[in-house]
Amino acid sequence: MDQQINLRVPGPTPVPDRVLHAQCRQMINHRSPEFSALMQSITGKLKTLFQTQNDIIIYPSSGTGGLEASVVNTLSPGDRVLGLTIGYFGDRYMEIAKEFGIDLIRLEKPWGQVFEGDEVADALRKHGPVKAVIVTHNETSTGATNPIRDISRAVKEYNPESLLLVDSVSGLGSMPLPVDEWQIDIAVTGSQKALMIPPGLAILSVSPLAWQAHEQSKMPRHYWDFSSYRKYMDKHQTPYTPAVSLYYALDEATDMIMEETLEGVLARHRRVANLTRQYIREYESRGLSLFADPDHLSDSVTAVRVADGIDVKQLLKEMKAQGVILGSGQGKHTSEYFRIGHLGWVHEPDIVDVFEKLAIIDSLKSKV
Ligand SMILES: *Cc1c(COP(=O)(O)O)cnc(C)c1O
């Protein structure tokens, strides 16, 4: 790994050396027993990570493709769907649903806030039964994490037949998301976040209820069609050419996670997130504060509000000059905050480094 650069954006995240080397192997035939063994190894470990017995589907795609796949495989144009957005990525999920002709009941919260379970229960009572609820687990744009367990309870208590589709691209593998226990019909994640491999894979878990919905779904689709994937599932192959190098990387990265254990990985993310928050409290008098609701802070990314008079662009530029790459703000709040990614291959010293170098904030202020 390049030790000079401390890449602290919430994806793509740094790739550990072991994984970097693993992906440099020669290609293999994707219609061979060697590939099937690789795929079987990966799928087994992903099921442990998703805490599920559900089927796993891996696409060569960025995370957004996985979101689209969840919509086009289970829904039909005109279906009533409750969409909950708490930021930039929630908005994207809503847009996908709308573009495919979903009758969307779109609820939103101000950036930094989340939906509580009883608010979702109230919304369902008010609007009546829906085919599905779509929601973001960890909102990467704001550093707020929806309480998916409570939301799931509200959804399934109101109507066990409603699907729960969850964007956990920046959550899974860094925060708890026990898919079976929380009755998540489709959980979507991406390779470049907590999984510590380069961008290029979208990974979904598909529940029996989601498969049932798939049988009835009339949405146009081809590349994303779950049915094509199902045909190859028993052989542990994919319908189209898989991203073989990324499979090498994913096999190695999931080995690393299994060695540390899922529990260990989640505990490390919690520790690193707590350290980040502690630093921000220490930096309060110097102009930094938490952007998101303190009761629903993300363990994978922290959004940091800056006091008036501090130029965020300049701050990011001066941090980059010191080798620390931070995430910018997003959407209409871009100039109010920045983000520190702490998911995947991250440890306490990475955060200590960020805040040592953030000492430049004092000089930024005096310039204004
Ligand atoms: C990163 C991310 C995505 C997917 O983004 P891609 O650029 O398509 O990989 C989707 N949702 C959330 C919450 C994310 O953090």
Tab-separated table of C-alpha atoms and ligand atoms in Angstrom:
chain	number	residue	atom	x	y	z
A	1	MET	CA	0.000	0.000	0.000
A	2	ASP	CA	1.110	3.541	-0.639
A	3	GLN	CA	2.084	4.644	2.847
A	4	GLN	CA	2.332	8.293	1.796
A	5	ILE	CA	-1.408	8.630	1.218
A	6	ASN	CA	-4.072	8.288	3.895
A	7	LEU	CA	-7.152	7.723	1.715
A	8	ARG	CA	-10.072	8.655	3.946
A	9	VAL	CA	-12.956	8.937	1.493
A	10	PRO	CA	-15.972	6.682	2.053
A	11	GLY	CA	-15.138	4.587	-1.003
A	12	PRO	CA	-13.132	3.522	-2.772
A	13	THR	CA	-11.332	2.481	0.398
A	14	PRO	CA	-7.688	1.400	0.742
A	15	VAL	CA	-6.975	-2.142	-0.467
A	16	PRO	CA	-4.738	-4.185	1.867
A	17	ASP	CA	-1.471	-5.553	0.389
A	18	ARG	CA	-2.661	-9.138	0.626
A	19	VAL	CA	-5.672	-8.275	-1.523
A	20	LEU	CA	-3.657	-6.166	-3.985
A	21	HIS	CA	-1.371	-9.125	-4.613
A	22	ALA	CA	-4.173	-11.676	-4.791
A	23	GLN	CA	-5.823	-9.940	-7.743
A	24	CYS	CA	-2.662	-10.044	-9.864
A	25	ARG	CA	-3.013	-13.729	-10.684
A	26	GLN	CA	-3.454	-15.041	-14.239
A	27	MET	CA	-6.999	-15.453	-15.635
A	28	ILE	CA	-8.815	-18.770	-15.464
A	29	ASN	CA	-11.652	-20.187	-17.539
A	30	HIS	CA	-14.890	-19.034	-15.947
A	31	ARG	CA	-16.528	-22.273	-17.138
A	32	SER	CA	-14.101	-24.468	-15.208
A	33	PRO	CA	-14.189	-26.335	-11.897
A	34	GLU	CA	-11.466	-23.945	-10.669
A	35	PHE	CA	-13.769	-20.974	-11.100
A	36	SER	CA	-16.713	-22.806	-9.521
A	37	ALA	CA	-14.564	-23.573	-6.480
A	38	LEU	CA	-13.559	-19.923	-6.215
A	39	MET	CA	-17.152	-18.767	-6.508
A	40	GLN	CA	-18.334	-21.304	-3.945
A	41	SER	CA	-15.643	-20.203	-1.517
A	42	ILE	CA	-16.616	-16.556	-1.912
A	43	THR	CA	-20.369	-17.125	-1.705
A	44	GLY	CA	-20.038	-19.132	1.503
A	45	LYS	CA	-18.068	-16.367	3.198
A	46	LEU	CA	-20.435	-13.666	1.912
A	47	LYS	CA	-23.348	-15.547	3.487
A	48	THR	CA	-21.507	-15.422	6.804
A	49	LEU	CA	-20.951	-11.706	6.297
A	50	PHE	CA	-24.578	-11.026	5.335
A	51	GLN	CA	-25.635	-13.393	8.171
A	52	THR	CA	-28.024	-15.089	5.796
A	53	GLN	CA	-29.127	-18.334	4.194
A	54	ASN	CA	-30.455	-16.340	1.237
A	55	ASP	CA	-29.013	-16.584	-2.248
A	56	ILE	CA	-26.143	-14.282	-3.154
A	57	ILE	CA	-25.847	-12.629	-6.569
A	58	ILE	CA	-22.685	-10.828	-7.689
A	59	TYR	CA	-22.724	-8.450	-10.669
A	60	PRO	CA	-19.789	-6.798	-12.398
A	61	SER	CA	-21.113	-3.311	-11.632
A	62	SER	CA	-20.816	-0.394	-9.273
A	63	GLY	CA	-23.169	-0.315	-6.304
A	64	THR	CA	-25.815	1.676	-8.146
A	65	GLY	CA	-26.296	-1.199	-10.580
A	66	GLY	CA	-27.164	-3.357	-7.576
A	67	LEU	CA	-29.813	-0.844	-6.519
A	68	GLU	CA	-31.323	-0.915	-10.007
A	69	ALA	CA	-31.231	-4.731	-9.979
A	70	SER	CA	-33.206	-4.799	-6.721
A	71	VAL	CA	-35.945	-2.670	-8.292
A	72	VAL	CA	-36.219	-4.259	-11.743
A	73	ASN	CA	-36.200	-7.818	-10.429
A	74	THR	CA	-38.923	-7.618	-7.798
A	75	LEU	CA	-41.305	-4.822	-8.796
A	76	SER	CA	-43.635	-3.918	-11.667
A	77	PRO	CA	-44.490	-0.521	-13.131
A	78	GLY	CA	-47.300	1.029	-11.076
A	79	ASP	CA	-46.461	-0.837	-7.854
A	80	ARG	CA	-46.974	1.246	-4.726
A	81	VAL	CA	-43.704	1.557	-2.866
A	82	LEU	CA	-42.744	3.504	0.236
A	83	GLY	CA	-39.369	5.183	-0.255
A	84	LEU	CA	-37.438	6.633	2.663
A	85	THR	CA	-34.606	9.013	1.890
A	86	ILE	CA	-32.273	10.714	4.340
A	87	GLY	CA	-29.724	12.063	1.859
A	88	TYR	CA	-27.955	11.864	-1.449
A	89	PHE	CA	-27.905	8.078	-1.833
A	90	GLY	CA	-31.485	7.697	-0.655
A	91	ASP	CA	-32.466	10.222	-3.332
A	92	ARG	CA	-30.676	8.105	-5.916
A	93	TYR	CA	-32.594	4.957	-4.895
A	94	MET	CA	-35.862	6.926	-5.136
A	95	GLU	CA	-34.928	8.214	-8.594
A	96	ILE	CA	-34.282	4.706	-9.851
A	97	ALA	CA	-37.701	3.582	-8.607
A	98	LYS	CA	-39.397	6.568	-10.251
A	99	GLU	CA	-37.625	6.088	-13.558
A	100	PHE	CA	-38.984	2.543	-13.683
A	101	GLY	CA	-42.554	3.727	-13.204
A	102	ILE	CA	-43.018	2.910	-9.525
A	103	ASP	CA	-45.922	4.633	-7.745
A	104	LEU	CA	-43.602	6.053	-5.123
A	105	ILE	CA	-44.625	7.459	-1.771
A	106	ARG	CA	-41.477	9.425	-1.113
A	107	LEU	CA	-40.709	10.495	2.440
A	108	GLU	CA	-37.638	12.481	3.276
A	109	LYS	CA	-35.846	13.776	6.331
A	110	PRO	CA	-33.576	16.780	6.629
A	111	TRP	CA	-29.972	15.760	6.021
A	112	GLY	CA	-28.352	14.251	9.115
A	113	GLN	CA	-31.566	12.767	10.492
A	114	VAL	CA	-32.988	9.236	10.212
A	115	PHE	CA	-36.362	7.475	10.180
A	116	GLU	CA	-37.412	5.847	13.452
A	117	GLY	CA	-39.380	2.592	13.383
A	118	ASP	CA	-42.615	4.145	14.661
A	119	GLU	CA	-42.488	6.889	12.036
A	120	VAL	CA	-42.407	4.169	9.399
A	121	ALA	CA	-45.278	2.356	11.115
A	122	ASP	CA	-47.296	5.602	11.096
A	123	ALA	CA	-46.539	6.213	7.428
A	124	LEU	CA	-47.690	2.710	6.501
A	125	ARG	CA	-50.924	3.108	8.457
A	126	LYS	CA	-51.520	6.420	6.727
A	127	HIS	CA	-50.754	5.305	3.174
A	128	GLY	CA	-51.934	1.693	3.283
A	129	PRO	CA	-50.246	-1.508	2.096
A	130	VAL	CA	-47.243	-1.259	-0.219
A	131	LYS	CA	-45.453	-3.771	-2.389
A	132	ALA	CA	-42.094	-2.754	-0.962
A	133	VAL	CA	-40.227	-0.347	1.252
A	134	ILE	CA	-36.909	0.946	-0.080
A	135	VAL	CA	-34.439	2.512	2.310
A	136	THR	CA	-30.764	3.303	2.806
A	137	HIS	CA	-28.992	1.604	5.716
A	138	ASN	CA	-26.003	3.881	6.074
A	139	GLU	CA	-26.391	7.273	4.376
A	140	THR	CA	-22.862	7.950	3.189
A	141	SER	CA	-23.596	11.588	2.374
A	142	THR	CA	-24.522	12.532	5.948
A	143	GLY	CA	-22.929	9.954	8.262
A	144	ALA	CA	-26.329	8.956	9.671
A	145	THR	CA	-27.466	5.329	9.946
A	146	ASN	CA	-31.112	4.303	9.779
A	147	PRO	CA	-32.270	1.854	12.488
A	148	ILE	CA	-33.006	-0.935	10.009
A	149	ARG	CA	-34.028	-3.421	12.690
A	150	ASP	CA	-36.815	-1.102	13.903
A	151	ILE	CA	-37.818	-0.144	10.375
A	152	SER	CA	-38.007	-3.811	9.405
A	153	ARG	CA	-40.178	-4.592	12.405
A	154	ALA	CA	-42.583	-1.806	11.423
A	155	VAL	CA	-42.717	-2.985	7.807
A	156	LYS	CA	-43.189	-6.670	8.536
A	157	GLU	CA	-45.668	-6.166	11.392
A	158	TYR	CA	-47.879	-4.047	9.168
A	159	ASN	CA	-47.684	-6.456	6.248
A	160	PRO	CA	-45.370	-9.490	6.171
A	161	GLU	CA	-45.770	-9.599	2.385
A	162	SER	CA	-44.137	-6.193	1.839
A	163	LEU	CA	-40.591	-6.458	0.588
A	164	LEU	CA	-37.816	-4.670	2.426
A	165	LEU	CA	-35.100	-3.535	-0.002
A	166	VAL	CA	-32.021	-2.055	1.662
A	167	ASP	CA	-29.087	-0.108	0.218
A	168	SER	CA	-26.261	-1.156	2.505
A	169	VAL	CA	-23.455	-0.330	0.089
A	170	SER	CA	-21.549	1.557	2.792
A	171	GLY	CA	-22.962	-0.369	5.752
A	172	LEU	CA	-22.516	-4.073	5.272
A	173	GLY	CA	-19.271	-5.322	6.760
A	174	SER	CA	-18.797	-2.211	8.882
A	175	MET	CA	-22.044	-2.128	10.857
A	176	PRO	CA	-24.404	-4.903	11.970
A	177	LEU	CA	-26.870	-5.989	9.278
A	178	PRO	CA	-28.036	-9.520	10.128
A	179	VAL	CA	-30.084	-10.039	6.981
A	180	ASP	CA	-32.140	-13.044	8.112
A	181	GLU	CA	-32.782	-11.856	11.654
A	182	TRP	CA	-33.880	-8.435	10.366
A	183	GLN	CA	-35.909	-9.949	7.519
A	184	ILE	CA	-34.240	-7.993	4.753
A	185	ASP	CA	-35.463	-9.235	1.389
A	186	ILE	CA	-32.697	-7.667	-0.628
A	187	ALA	CA	-29.539	-6.187	0.832
A	188	VAL	CA	-27.250	-4.472	-1.676
A	189	THR	CA	-23.572	-3.820	-1.107
A	190	GLY	CA	-20.564	-2.846	-3.220
A	191	SER	CA	-16.983	-4.044	-3.411
A	192	GLN	CA	-15.201	-0.730	-2.832
A	193	LYS	CA	-16.438	0.066	0.671
A	194	ALA	CA	-16.129	-2.221	3.719
A	195	LEU	CA	-15.112	-5.219	1.621
A	196	MET	CA	-11.676	-3.662	0.995
A	197	ILE	CA	-11.417	-4.535	-2.695
A	198	PRO	CA	-11.370	-2.239	-5.742
A	199	PRO	CA	-14.616	-0.895	-7.230
A	200	GLY	CA	-16.459	-3.071	-9.719
A	201	LEU	CA	-18.765	-5.536	-7.953
A	202	ALA	CA	-22.317	-5.167	-6.669
A	203	ILE	CA	-23.438	-7.911	-4.299
A	204	LEU	CA	-27.031	-8.720	-3.349
A	205	SER	CA	-28.747	-11.172	-1.014
A	206	VAL	CA	-32.137	-12.366	-2.252
A	207	SER	CA	-34.737	-13.809	0.149
A	208	PRO	CA	-37.416	-16.405	-0.704
A	209	LEU	CA	-40.025	-13.597	-0.606
A	210	ALA	CA	-37.941	-11.585	-3.075
A	211	TRP	CA	-37.722	-14.624	-5.375
A	212	GLN	CA	-41.503	-14.960	-5.156
A	213	ALA	CA	-41.904	-11.294	-6.110
A	214	HIS	CA	-39.425	-11.871	-8.930
A	215	GLU	CA	-41.744	-14.490	-10.456
A	216	GLN	CA	-44.519	-11.864	-10.658
A	217	SER	CA	-42.393	-8.856	-11.552
A	218	LYS	CA	-43.052	-7.404	-15.006
A	219	MET	CA	-40.243	-4.881	-15.146
A	220	PRO	CA	-38.163	-4.889	-18.357
A	221	ARG	CA	-34.666	-6.216	-17.700
A	222	HIS	CA	-31.995	-8.323	-19.285
A	223	TYR	CA	-28.484	-7.876	-17.900
A	224	TRP	CA	-29.828	-7.655	-14.339
A	225	ASP	CA	-32.273	-10.555	-14.589
A	226	PHE	CA	-32.046	-12.706	-11.433
A	227	SER	CA	-33.408	-15.668	-13.435
A	228	SER	CA	-30.273	-15.793	-15.583
A	229	TYR	CA	-28.180	-15.894	-12.433
A	230	ARG	CA	-30.336	-18.586	-10.894
A	231	LYS	CA	-29.755	-20.847	-13.889
A	232	TYR	CA	-26.022	-20.880	-13.110
A	233	MET	CA	-26.245	-20.925	-9.333
A	234	ASP	CA	-26.029	-24.688	-8.803
A	235	LYS	CA	-22.920	-24.805	-10.981
A	236	HIS	CA	-21.403	-21.885	-9.024
A	237	GLN	CA	-21.011	-19.863	-12.161
A	238	THR	CA	-22.421	-16.624	-13.549
A	239	PRO	CA	-24.410	-16.152	-16.781
A	240	TYR	CA	-21.912	-13.637	-18.177
A	241	THR	CA	-18.151	-13.292	-17.840
A	242	PRO	CA	-17.383	-12.479	-14.218
A	243	ALA	CA	-14.780	-9.922	-13.124
A	244	VAL	CA	-12.261	-12.682	-12.379
A	245	SER	CA	-9.566	-10.450	-10.849
A	246	LEU	CA	-12.072	-8.956	-8.450
A	247	TYR	CA	-13.131	-12.451	-7.437
A	248	TYR	CA	-9.501	-13.188	-6.536
A	249	ALA	CA	-9.491	-9.999	-4.492
A	250	LEU	CA	-12.827	-10.764	-2.850
A	251	ASP	CA	-11.747	-14.287	-1.926
A	252	GLU	CA	-8.669	-12.885	-0.170
A	253	ALA	CA	-10.526	-10.000	1.480
A	254	THR	CA	-13.271	-12.251	2.821
A	255	ASP	CA	-10.535	-14.589	4.135
A	256	MET	CA	-9.134	-11.626	6.051
A	257	ILE	CA	-12.565	-10.815	7.434
A	258	MET	CA	-13.142	-14.424	8.480
A	259	GLU	CA	-9.734	-14.467	10.216
A	260	GLU	CA	-10.578	-11.303	12.152
A	261	THR	CA	-14.182	-12.573	12.512
A	262	LEU	CA	-17.209	-10.500	11.612
A	263	GLU	CA	-17.605	-9.585	15.265
A	264	GLY	CA	-14.011	-8.385	15.385
A	265	VAL	CA	-14.389	-6.344	12.218
A	266	LEU	CA	-17.557	-4.651	13.467
A	267	ALA	CA	-15.968	-3.948	16.858
A	268	ARG	CA	-12.939	-2.363	15.129
A	269	HIS	CA	-15.238	-0.103	13.106
A	270	ARG	CA	-17.043	0.916	16.290
A	271	ARG	CA	-13.738	1.731	18.030
A	272	VAL	CA	-12.419	3.748	15.097
A	273	ALA	CA	-15.733	5.630	14.791
A	274	ASN	CA	-15.747	6.401	18.510
A	275	LEU	CA	-12.201	7.712	18.291
A	276	THR	CA	-13.216	9.956	15.380
A	277	ARG	CA	-16.150	11.391	17.343
A	278	GLN	CA	-13.984	11.922	20.395
A	279	TYR	CA	-11.519	13.937	18.296
A	280	ILE	CA	-14.327	16.050	16.874
A	281	ARG	CA	-15.528	16.915	20.355
A	282	GLU	CA	-11.962	17.932	21.185
A	283	TYR	CA	-11.898	20.074	18.055
A	284	GLU	CA	-15.198	21.782	18.797
A	285	SER	CA	-13.613	25.042	19.962
A	286	ARG	CA	-11.549	25.052	16.764
A	287	GLY	CA	-14.627	24.953	14.538
A	288	LEU	CA	-15.558	21.299	13.962
A	289	SER	CA	-18.769	19.540	14.993
A	290	LEU	CA	-20.793	16.479	14.070
A	291	PHE	CA	-23.158	16.919	11.123
A	292	ALA	CA	-25.526	14.033	11.889
A	293	ASP	CA	-27.977	13.219	14.694
A	294	PRO	CA	-25.720	12.101	17.577
A	295	ASP	CA	-28.064	9.191	18.360
A	296	HIS	CA	-27.681	7.679	14.892
A	297	LEU	CA	-24.058	8.149	13.965
A	298	SER	CA	-22.474	5.933	11.356
A	299	ASP	CA	-19.548	3.677	12.189
A	300	SER	CA	-18.285	3.854	8.618
A	301	VAL	CA	-18.225	7.559	7.808
A	302	THR	CA	-18.302	10.754	9.856
A	303	ALA	CA	-19.644	13.972	8.388
A	304	VAL	CA	-17.952	16.976	9.980
A	305	ARG	CA	-19.572	20.384	10.018
A	306	VAL	CA	-17.201	23.353	9.861
A	307	ALA	CA	-17.809	26.704	11.500
A	308	ASP	CA	-18.677	29.748	9.403
A	309	GLY	CA	-15.585	31.399	8.005
A	310	ILE	CA	-13.723	28.156	7.324
A	311	ASP	CA	-13.457	27.361	3.628
A	312	VAL	CA	-14.066	23.611	3.253
A	313	LYS	CA	-12.516	23.488	-0.221
A	314	GLN	CA	-9.342	25.070	1.053
A	315	LEU	CA	-9.292	22.715	4.026
A	316	LEU	CA	-9.543	19.642	1.779
A	317	LYS	CA	-6.809	21.047	-0.450
A	318	GLU	CA	-4.428	21.668	2.425
A	319	MET	CA	-5.126	18.216	3.880
A	320	LYS	CA	-4.381	16.655	0.512
A	321	ALA	CA	-1.063	18.498	0.419
A	322	GLN	CA	-0.251	16.653	3.650
A	323	GLY	CA	-1.279	13.298	2.220
A	324	VAL	CA	-4.741	12.997	3.770
A	325	ILE	CA	-7.575	12.635	1.270
A	326	LEU	CA	-10.926	13.505	2.841
A	327	GLY	CA	-14.377	13.314	1.293
A	328	SER	CA	-16.122	16.518	0.279
A	329	GLY	CA	-19.660	17.409	1.327
A	330	GLN	CA	-22.501	16.506	-1.024
A	331	GLY	CA	-25.602	18.088	-2.496
A	332	LYS	CA	-26.848	21.428	-1.299
A	333	HIS	CA	-24.749	21.225	1.873
A	334	THR	CA	-21.414	20.844	0.085
A	335	SER	CA	-19.857	23.989	1.533
A	336	GLU	CA	-20.938	23.232	5.107
A	337	TYR	CA	-19.089	20.011	5.845
A	338	PHE	CA	-16.586	17.345	4.830
A	339	ARG	CA	-16.468	13.602	5.433
A	340	ILE	CA	-13.989	11.200	6.971
A	341	GLY	CA	-14.322	7.679	5.626
A	342	HIS	CA	-13.468	5.008	8.207
A	343	LEU	CA	-14.645	1.762	6.716
A	344	GLY	CA	-12.836	-1.263	5.437
A	345	TRP	CA	-9.080	-1.450	6.053
A	346	VAL	CA	-8.938	1.223	8.748
A	347	HIS	CA	-7.253	1.349	12.150
A	348	GLU	CA	-6.825	3.880	14.935
A	349	PRO	CA	-3.497	5.315	13.682
A	350	ASP	CA	-5.199	6.324	10.413
A	351	ILE	CA	-7.572	8.534	12.399
A	352	VAL	CA	-4.862	9.904	14.677
A	353	ASP	CA	-3.014	10.966	11.511
A	354	VAL	CA	-6.092	12.770	10.167
A	355	PHE	CA	-6.569	14.858	13.298
A	356	GLU	CA	-2.889	15.621	13.823
A	357	LYS	CA	-2.856	17.118	10.348
A	358	LEU	CA	-6.181	18.884	10.878
A	359	ALA	CA	-4.255	21.239	13.150
A	360	ILE	CA	-3.954	23.425	10.006
A	361	ILE	CA	-7.550	24.431	10.644
A	362	ASP	CA	-6.368	27.234	12.930
A	363	SER	CA	-4.359	28.843	10.148
A	364	LEU	CA	-7.335	28.602	7.781
A	365	LYS	CA	-9.484	30.544	10.191
A	366	SER	CA	-7.050	33.356	10.686
A	367	LYS	CA	-6.807	33.841	6.908
A	368	VAL	CA	-10.465	34.757	6.590
B	1	LIG	C1	-21.166	4.165	-2.539
B	1	LIG	C2	-22.630	4.049	-2.366
B	1	LIG	C3	-23.495	3.621	-3.391
B	1	LIG	C4	-23.026	3.154	-4.737
B	1	LIG	O1	-22.270	3.998	-5.434
B	1	LIG	P1	-21.511	3.505	-6.739
B	1	LIG	O2	-20.690	4.679	-7.086
B	1	LIG	O3	-22.541	3.158	-7.750
B	1	LIG	O4	-20.700	2.281	-6.348
B	1	LIG	C5	-24.831	3.505	-3.130
B	1	LIG	N1	-25.329	3.788	-1.928
B	1	LIG	C6	-24.553	4.169	-0.910
B	1	LIG	C7	-25.176	4.419	0.416
B	1	LIG	C8	-23.181	4.315	-1.099
B	1	LIG	O5	-22.391	4.702	-0.081
